[in-house]
CSV table of C-alpha atoms and ligand atoms in Angstrom, one decimal:
chain,number,residue,atom,x,y,z
A,1,UNK,CA,9.1,-20.5,-1.9
A,2,UNK,CA,12.3,-19.0,-2.1
A,3,UNK,CA,14.4,-18.1,1.1
A,4,UNK,CA,16.5,-14.9,2.0
A,5,UNK,CA,19.8,-16.7,0.9
A,6,UNK,CA,22.2,-15.3,-1.6
A,7,UNK,CA,21.6,-18.6,-3.7
A,8,UNK,CA,17.8,-18.0,-3.8
A,9,UNK,CA,18.4,-14.1,-4.3
A,10,UNK,CA,20.2,-15.1,-7.3
A,11,UNK,CA,17.7,-17.5,-8.7
A,12,UNK,CA,15.2,-14.7,-8.1
A,13,UNK,CA,17.1,-12.4,-10.3
A,14,UNK,CA,17.6,-15.1,-13.0
A,15,UNK,CA,13.8,-15.5,-13.2
A,16,UNK,CA,13.1,-12.0,-13.2
A,17,UNK,CA,15.9,-11.3,-15.8
A,18,UNK,CA,14.1,-13.9,-18.2
A,19,UNK,CA,10.6,-12.1,-17.8
A,20,UNK,CA,9.1,-14.1,-15.1
A,21,UNK,CA,7.3,-12.9,-12.1
A,22,UNK,CA,8.5,-13.1,-8.1
A,23,UNK,CA,6.8,-11.9,-5.3
A,24,UNK,CA,9.5,-9.9,-2.9
A,25,UNK,CA,9.4,-8.5,0.2
A,26,UNK,CA,9.9,-4.6,1.0
A,27,UNK,CA,9.7,-2.6,4.1
A,28,UNK,CA,6.1,-1.3,3.1
A,29,UNK,CA,4.5,-4.7,1.9
A,30,UNK,CA,5.2,-7.7,-0.5
A,31,UNK,CA,5.7,-6.4,-4.0
A,32,UNK,CA,5.1,-8.7,-7.2
A,33,UNK,CA,7.8,-7.9,-9.5
A,34,UNK,CA,8.8,-8.0,-13.0
A,35,UNK,CA,11.3,-6.4,-15.2
A,36,UNK,CA,10.2,-2.8,-15.6
A,37,UNK,CA,11.6,-2.4,-19.1
A,38,UNK,CA,9.9,-5.5,-20.6
A,39,UNK,CA,6.3,-4.5,-21.3
A,40,UNK,CA,5.4,-8.4,-21.8
A,41,UNK,CA,6.8,-9.2,-18.4
A,42,UNK,CA,4.9,-6.2,-16.9
A,43,UNK,CA,1.6,-7.1,-18.7
A,44,UNK,CA,1.8,-10.5,-16.8
A,45,UNK,CA,1.5,-8.7,-13.6
A,46,UNK,CA,-2.1,-7.3,-14.4
A,47,UNK,CA,-3.0,-10.7,-15.2
A,48,UNK,CA,-1.6,-12.5,-12.2
A,49,UNK,CA,-3.7,-9.7,-9.8
A,50,UNK,CA,-6.3,-9.2,-11.8
A,51,UNK,CA,-5.4,-5.6,-11.8
A,52,UNK,CA,-7.4,-2.9,-13.8
A,53,UNK,CA,-5.3,-2.1,-16.8
A,54,UNK,CA,-5.7,1.9,-16.1
A,55,UNK,CA,-3.8,1.6,-12.9
A,56,UNK,CA,0.3,2.2,-13.1
A,57,UNK,CA,2.9,0.4,-11.4
A,58,UNK,CA,5.6,1.9,-9.1
A,59,UNK,CA,9.3,1.0,-10.4
A,60,UNK,CA,11.9,-0.1,-8.0
A,61,UNK,CA,15.5,0.8,-8.0
A,62,UNK,CA,18.4,0.0,-5.9
A,63,UNK,CA,20.7,2.9,-6.2
A,64,UNK,CA,20.1,6.5,-6.9
A,65,UNK,CA,22.0,6.7,-10.2
A,66,UNK,CA,19.4,4.4,-11.7
A,67,UNK,CA,16.6,6.9,-11.5
A,68,UNK,CA,17.9,9.3,-14.2
A,69,UNK,CA,17.5,6.9,-17.1
A,70,UNK,CA,13.7,6.6,-16.1
A,71,UNK,CA,12.4,9.9,-16.0
A,72,UNK,CA,12.9,12.9,-18.6
A,73,UNK,CA,14.8,15.0,-16.0
A,74,UNK,CA,15.5,15.1,-12.0
A,75,UNK,CA,14.5,18.7,-11.0
A,76,UNK,CA,16.2,19.9,-8.1
A,77,UNK,CA,13.1,19.7,-5.5
A,78,UNK,CA,13.0,16.1,-6.8
A,79,UNK,CA,16.8,15.1,-5.8
A,80,UNK,CA,16.2,17.1,-2.3
A,81,UNK,CA,13.5,14.9,-1.4
A,82,UNK,CA,15.2,11.6,-2.5
A,83,UNK,CA,18.1,12.8,-0.6
A,84,UNK,CA,15.8,13.4,2.4
A,85,UNK,CA,13.8,10.1,2.3
A,86,UNK,CA,15.5,7.3,0.0
A,87,UNK,CA,16.0,4.6,0.5
A,88,UNK,CA,12.6,4.3,2.0
A,89,UNK,CA,8.9,4.0,1.9
A,90,UNK,CA,8.3,7.1,-0.5
A,91,UNK,CA,7.4,7.1,-4.2
A,92,UNK,CA,8.1,10.1,-6.5
A,93,UNK,CA,6.5,10.6,-9.8
A,94,UNK,CA,8.1,12.6,-12.6
A,95,UNK,CA,7.4,12.7,-16.4
A,96,UNK,CA,8.5,9.5,-17.8
A,97,UNK,CA,11.5,8.8,-20.2
A,98,UNK,CA,11.0,6.6,-23.7
A,99,UNK,CA,12.4,3.5,-22.0
A,100,UNK,CA,9.3,3.2,-19.5
A,101,UNK,CA,7.0,0.7,-21.6
A,102,UNK,CA,3.1,1.9,-21.3
A,103,UNK,CA,2.5,-0.9,-19.2
A,104,UNK,CA,3.8,0.6,-16.4
A,105,UNK,CA,2.6,3.8,-16.9
A,106,UNK,CA,-0.8,2.6,-17.8
A,107,UNK,CA,-0.8,5.2,-20.7
A,108,UNK,CA,0.1,8.3,-18.5
A,109,UNK,CA,3.1,10.4,-19.5
A,110,UNK,CA,4.6,10.0,-16.1
A,111,UNK,CA,6.5,7.2,-14.0
A,112,UNK,CA,6.3,6.4,-10.3
A,113,UNK,CA,9.9,5.5,-8.9
A,114,UNK,CA,10.8,4.3,-5.4
A,115,UNK,CA,14.1,3.3,-3.8
A,116,UNK,CA,13.0,0.7,-1.1
A,117,UNK,CA,15.2,0.5,2.1
A,118,UNK,CA,14.8,-3.2,2.8
A,119,UNK,CA,18.3,-4.8,1.9
A,120,UNK,CA,16.7,-8.0,0.5
A,121,UNK,CA,14.9,-6.1,-1.9
A,122,UNK,CA,17.9,-3.9,-3.1
A,123,UNK,CA,19.9,-7.3,-3.4
A,124,UNK,CA,16.9,-8.8,-5.6
A,125,UNK,CA,17.0,-5.7,-7.8
A,126,UNK,CA,20.6,-5.9,-8.1
A,127,UNK,CA,20.4,-9.5,-9.0
A,128,UNK,CA,18.1,-9.0,-11.8
A,129,UNK,CA,20.2,-6.3,-13.0
A,130,UNK,CA,17.1,-4.0,-14.0
A,131,UNK,CA,14.4,-1.9,-12.4
A,132,UNK,CA,11.5,-3.6,-11.1
A,133,UNK,CA,8.0,-2.8,-11.6
A,134,UNK,CA,6.1,-4.1,-8.4
A,135,UNK,CA,2.7,-3.4,-7.2
A,136,UNK,CA,1.7,-5.2,-3.9
A,137,UNK,CA,1.4,-8.9,-4.3
A,138,UNK,CA,-2.2,-9.3,-3.5
A,139,UNK,CA,-5.0,-10.3,-5.7
A,140,UNK,CA,-6.3,-6.8,-6.9
A,141,UNK,CA,-9.1,-5.7,-4.3
A,142,UNK,CA,-7.7,-7.5,-1.4
A,143,UNK,CA,-5.6,-6.5,1.5
A,144,UNK,CA,-2.0,-6.1,0.5
A,145,UNK,CA,0.1,-9.0,1.7
A,146,UNK,CA,2.6,-8.1,4.6
A,147,UNK,CA,4.0,-11.7,5.1
A,148,UNK,CA,5.1,-14.4,2.7
A,149,UNK,CA,2.2,-16.5,3.8
A,150,UNK,CA,-0.3,-13.9,3.0
A,151,UNK,CA,1.4,-13.6,-0.5
A,152,UNK,CA,1.4,-17.1,-1.0
A,153,UNK,CA,-2.6,-17.1,-0.3
A,154,UNK,CA,-3.3,-14.8,-3.1
A,155,UNK,CA,-0.6,-16.0,-5.6
A,156,UNK,CA,-0.3,-19.5,-5.4
A,157,UNK,CA,-0.3,-21.0,-9.0
A,158,UNK,CA,0.0,-17.6,-10.5
A,159,UNK,CA,3.6,-16.7,-10.6
A,160,UNK,CA,6.9,-18.2,-10.6
A,161,UNK,CA,8.2,-17.7,-6.9
A,162,UNK,CA,8.0,-16.0,-3.7
A,163,UNK,CA,10.8,-15.0,-1.9
A,164,UNK,CA,10.5,-15.2,2.0
A,165,UNK,CA,12.0,-11.9,3.6
A,166,UNK,CA,10.2,-12.1,7.0
A,167,UNK,CA,7.3,-9.6,8.0
A,168,UNK,CA,7.3,-5.9,6.4
A,169,UNK,CA,8.5,-3.3,8.6
A,170,UNK,CA,5.7,-0.7,7.9
A,171,UNK,CA,2.9,-2.7,6.7
A,172,UNK,CA,1.1,-0.2,4.4
A,173,UNK,CA,2.5,0.8,0.9
A,174,UNK,CA,4.6,3.9,0.3
A,175,UNK,CA,3.5,7.4,0.4
A,176,UNK,CA,3.1,8.5,-3.3
A,177,UNK,CA,3.8,12.3,-4.3
A,178,UNK,CA,3.9,13.7,-7.7
A,179,UNK,CA,6.2,16.4,-8.9
A,180,UNK,CA,4.7,16.4,-12.4
A,181,UNK,CA,2.4,18.9,-11.1
A,182,UNK,CA,3.3,22.6,-10.3
A,183,UNK,CA,2.7,22.1,-6.7
A,184,UNK,CA,3.7,19.0,-5.2
A,185,UNK,CA,0.8,16.7,-4.5
A,186,UNK,CA,0.5,13.9,-2.3
A,187,UNK,CA,-1.5,11.2,-4.2
A,188,UNK,CA,-1.3,8.5,-1.2
A,189,UNK,CA,-0.4,8.6,2.1
A,190,UNK,CA,2.0,6.6,3.6
A,191,UNK,CA,4.8,6.1,6.5
A,192,UNK,CA,6.6,9.6,5.2
A,193,UNK,CA,4.1,11.9,6.4
A,194,UNK,CA,2.6,15.5,4.8
A,195,UNK,CA,4.7,17.1,7.5
A,196,UNK,CA,7.9,15.4,6.3
A,197,UNK,CA,7.2,16.1,2.9
A,198,UNK,CA,6.5,19.9,3.9
A,199,UNK,CA,9.8,20.2,5.6
A,200,UNK,CA,11.8,19.3,2.2
A,201,UNK,CA,9.4,20.5,-0.2
A,202,UNK,CA,7.5,23.6,1.3
A,203,UNK,CA,3.9,23.9,0.0
A,204,UNK,CA,2.4,20.6,-0.9
A,205,UNK,CA,-1.4,19.7,-1.8
A,206,UNK,CA,-3.2,16.6,-0.3
A,207,UNK,CA,-5.5,15.2,-3.4
A,208,UNK,CA,-9.1,14.9,-2.8
A,209,UNK,CA,-9.1,11.3,-3.2
A,210,UNK,CA,-6.6,10.8,0.1
A,211,UNK,CA,-9.2,11.4,2.7
A,212,UNK,CA,-12.5,10.7,0.8
A,213,UNK,CA,-14.0,9.5,-2.1
A,214,UNK,CA,-13.6,11.0,-5.6
A,215,UNK,CA,-17.0,12.7,-7.0
A,216,UNK,CA,-18.5,11.2,-10.0
A,217,UNK,CA,-16.9,12.5,-13.4
A,218,UNK,CA,-13.5,13.6,-11.5
A,219,UNK,CA,-10.5,11.9,-13.1
A,220,UNK,CA,-8.2,10.4,-10.6
A,221,UNK,CA,-4.5,11.8,-10.1
A,222,UNK,CA,-3.7,8.4,-9.0
A,223,UNK,CA,-5.9,5.5,-10.7
A,224,UNK,CA,-5.2,3.2,-8.0
A,225,UNK,CA,-7.1,5.8,-5.2
A,226,UNK,CA,-10.6,5.4,-7.1
A,227,UNK,CA,-11.1,1.7,-6.4
A,228,UNK,CA,-12.8,-0.1,-3.1
A,229,UNK,CA,-9.4,-1.5,-2.1
A,230,UNK,CA,-7.7,-3.4,0.7
A,231,UNK,CA,-10.8,-5.2,1.4
A,232,UNK,CA,-11.8,-8.5,3.1
A,233,UNK,CA,-14.9,-10.2,2.2
A,234,UNK,CA,-17.0,-8.7,5.1
A,235,UNK,CA,-18.7,-5.5,5.0
A,236,UNK,CA,-16.9,-3.0,7.0
A,237,UNK,CA,-18.5,0.3,8.4
A,238,UNK,CA,-16.0,2.8,10.2
A,239,UNK,CA,-17.5,4.1,13.2
A,240,UNK,CA,-16.8,7.7,14.4
A,241,UNK,CA,-17.5,7.6,18.2
A,242,UNK,CA,-16.1,7.3,21.5
A,243,UNK,CA,-15.2,4.0,22.9
A,244,UNK,CA,-18.6,4.5,25.1
A,245,UNK,CA,-20.8,5.3,22.1
A,246,UNK,CA,-19.3,2.2,20.3
A,247,UNK,CA,-20.1,-0.2,22.9
A,248,UNK,CA,-23.3,1.2,23.4
A,249,UNK,CA,-24.2,0.8,19.9
A,250,UNK,CA,-22.6,-2.6,19.3
A,251,UNK,CA,-24.7,-3.8,22.3
A,252,UNK,CA,-27.7,-3.9,19.9
A,253,UNK,CA,-25.9,-6.1,17.4
A,254,UNK,CA,-24.5,-8.7,19.9
A,255,UNK,CA,-27.1,-11.6,19.2
A,256,UNK,CA,-26.4,-11.3,15.6
A,257,UNK,CA,-24.4,-13.8,13.6
A,258,UNK,CA,-21.0,-13.1,12.2
A,259,UNK,CA,-20.6,-9.3,13.2
A,260,UNK,CA,-17.3,-8.4,14.6
A,261,UNK,CA,-15.5,-5.1,15.8
A,262,UNK,CA,-12.2,-4.0,14.6
A,263,UNK,CA,-10.9,-1.9,17.5
A,264,UNK,CA,-7.7,-0.6,19.3
A,265,UNK,CA,-5.7,-3.0,21.9
A,266,UNK,CA,-7.2,-2.9,25.5
A,267,UNK,CA,-11.0,-2.3,24.1
A,268,UNK,CA,-11.8,-6.0,23.6
A,269,UNK,CA,-13.3,-6.5,27.2
A,270,UNK,CA,-15.4,-3.5,26.7
A,271,UNK,CA,-17.2,-4.1,23.4
A,272,UNK,CA,-19.6,-6.8,23.3
A,273,UNK,CA,-18.8,-8.5,20.1
A,274,UNK,CA,-16.0,-10.6,18.7
A,275,UNK,CA,-13.1,-8.3,18.4
A,276,UNK,CA,-9.8,-8.1,16.0
A,277,UNK,CA,-7.5,-5.4,17.3
A,278,UNK,CA,-4.8,-3.4,15.4
A,279,UNK,CA,-2.7,-1.6,17.7
A,280,UNK,CA,-3.2,1.1,20.4
A,281,UNK,CA,-5.5,3.9,19.8
A,282,UNK,CA,-2.5,6.4,20.2
A,283,UNK,CA,0.0,4.3,18.1
A,284,UNK,CA,-0.5,4.8,14.3
A,285,UNK,CA,2.7,3.1,13.5
A,286,UNK,CA,1.6,-0.4,15.1
A,287,UNK,CA,-1.8,0.2,13.4
A,288,UNK,CA,0.0,0.5,10.3
A,289,UNK,CA,2.0,-2.4,10.7
A,290,UNK,CA,-1.0,-4.7,11.7
A,291,UNK,CA,-4.0,-3.2,9.9
A,292,UNK,CA,-3.7,-5.7,6.8
A,293,UNK,CA,-3.0,-8.6,8.8
A,294,UNK,CA,-6.1,-7.8,10.8
A,295,UNK,CA,-8.4,-7.5,7.8
A,296,UNK,CA,-7.3,-10.9,6.7
A,297,UNK,CA,-7.8,-12.2,10.1
A,298,UNK,CA,-11.5,-10.9,10.1
A,299,UNK,CA,-12.0,-13.2,6.7
A,300,UNK,CA,-10.4,-16.2,8.5
A,301,UNK,CA,-12.7,-15.6,11.1
A,302,UNK,CA,-15.8,-15.6,9.2
A,303,UNK,CA,-16.7,-12.2,9.7
A,304,UNK,CA,-19.7,-10.8,7.9
A,305,UNK,CA,-20.3,-7.6,9.1
A,306,UNK,CA,-17.7,-5.5,11.0
A,307,UNK,CA,-17.7,-2.0,13.0
A,308,UNK,CA,-14.4,-0.5,13.0
A,309,UNK,CA,-13.1,1.9,15.5
A,310,UNK,CA,-11.9,5.1,13.6
A,311,UNK,CA,-8.1,5.7,13.8
A,312,UNK,CA,-6.8,9.3,14.1
A,313,UNK,CA,-5.7,10.9,10.8
A,314,UNK,CA,-2.5,12.8,12.4
A,315,UNK,CA,0.9,11.7,10.8
A,316,UNK,CA,0.8,8.2,9.8
A,317,UNK,CA,-2.5,7.8,11.0
A,318,UNK,CA,-3.6,9.3,7.8
A,319,UNK,CA,-2.2,6.4,6.0
A,320,UNK,CA,-4.2,4.0,8.2
A,321,UNK,CA,-7.5,5.9,7.8
A,322,UNK,CA,-7.1,6.1,3.9
A,323,UNK,CA,-6.7,2.2,3.8
A,324,UNK,CA,-9.3,1.4,6.2
A,325,UNK,CA,-11.6,4.2,4.4
A,326,UNK,CA,-11.1,2.0,1.0
A,327,UNK,CA,-11.6,-1.3,2.9
A,328,UNK,CA,-14.9,-0.1,4.1
A,329,UNK,CA,-15.8,0.8,0.4
A,330,UNK,CA,-16.0,4.4,1.9
A,331,UNK,CA,-19.0,3.6,4.4
A,332,UNK,CA,-18.6,5.7,7.6
A,333,UNK,CA,-21.0,6.4,10.2
A,334,UNK,CA,-20.8,9.0,13.0
A,335,UNK,CA,-22.3,8.4,16.5
B,1,AMP,P1,0.8,-0.5,-5.8
B,1,AMP,O1,2.0,-0.6,-6.6
B,1,AMP,O2,-0.1,-1.6,-6.0
B,1,AMP,O3,1.5,0.1,-4.4
B,1,AMP,O4,-0.2,0.8,-6.4
B,1,AMP,C1,0.5,1.9,-6.8
B,1,AMP,C2,-0.1,3.0,-6.5
B,1,AMP,O5,0.6,4.2,-7.3
B,1,AMP,C3,-1.5,3.2,-7.1
B,1,AMP,O6,-2.3,3.7,-6.5
B,1,AMP,C4,-1.2,3.9,-8.7
B,1,AMP,O7,-2.4,4.6,-8.9
B,1,AMP,C5,-0.2,4.8,-8.2
B,1,AMP,N1,0.8,5.3,-9.4
B,1,AMP,C6,1.6,4.6,-9.7
B,1,AMP,N2,2.4,5.2,-11.1
B,1,AMP,C7,1.6,6.4,-11.0
B,1,AMP,C8,1.3,7.5,-11.9
B,1,AMP,N3,2.5,7.5,-13.0
B,1,AMP,N4,0.6,8.8,-11.8
B,1,AMP,C9,-0.2,8.5,-10.9
B,1,AMP,N5,-0.4,7.4,-9.8
B,1,AMP,C10,0.6,6.6,-9.8
B,2,MG,MG1,-1.8,-2.4,-4.6
């Protein structure tokens, strides 16, 4: 484990430069980084994570000036968006330049780029001296890691190093928007909300995969959104209901073994099941911060079946609902 010191950041940079893999902290989640311009190094990311080959990676930069070399051109609306929300938890997709290896774009002709705001992440990119391709540093399918310990739990023995930069600020992955389409399209919700995107871009479309499951035969605009994902071992069902109806429903389950509730702070005393909480009902930012930790805690406590209280889908809540929906393998019930 590397620490958040100048010496260890230099070590991380050296490992990355010679084609190695280092898990790094960012303000969203921990990323599993490799030199984005080295196709062989990037191929090792897919091996370490067990990631499907058709799921492209986000390229991370530490200065706006590094963007131009990665894309065919930067249209005005893309620059306006970057000026508004970079550095920060927003990923922008544009047609790619020739220096992006196919391993990064998974064969697509576009590339996703992000300029993270976390100072440590910027320093690691600087130390590497190259842009870094970095998907979340979890085993494919499991919840994204939001601290060094969760990263270690998944990546021990599979990569060269983890750099411990403390807990991630946001705790869900970046907002992903494509500007490679005529009308900008939100592919993955995150801490930068649809309202904030509209302030700069005007009209945007929300991809079908954001709030639901893609229909059979429809090609995913963002390949990552088609998978069951972010998922603990337990079988999760999202329950759309009032707290009262939720309590009545779970009353029938209380004598069954390993049935848990995933609920909001303050609800534990009303719900007749063992509970894991993930923030107050009205506080989407805290929910985004705690959701993945809560999912891992359910595993640690041996949960087999989980009924989850449904978050609001407003603002940052859209990102929370999107991740929980995938953790639940799209299983939703209404009371
Ligand atoms: P992760 O790096 O694990 O946060 O996942 C990156 C997400 O961005 C996945 O959902 C990818 O499918 C999506 N993504 C990355 N590059 C592209 C691209 N060029 N076009 C569409 N989606 C992309
Ligand atoms: Mg991921």
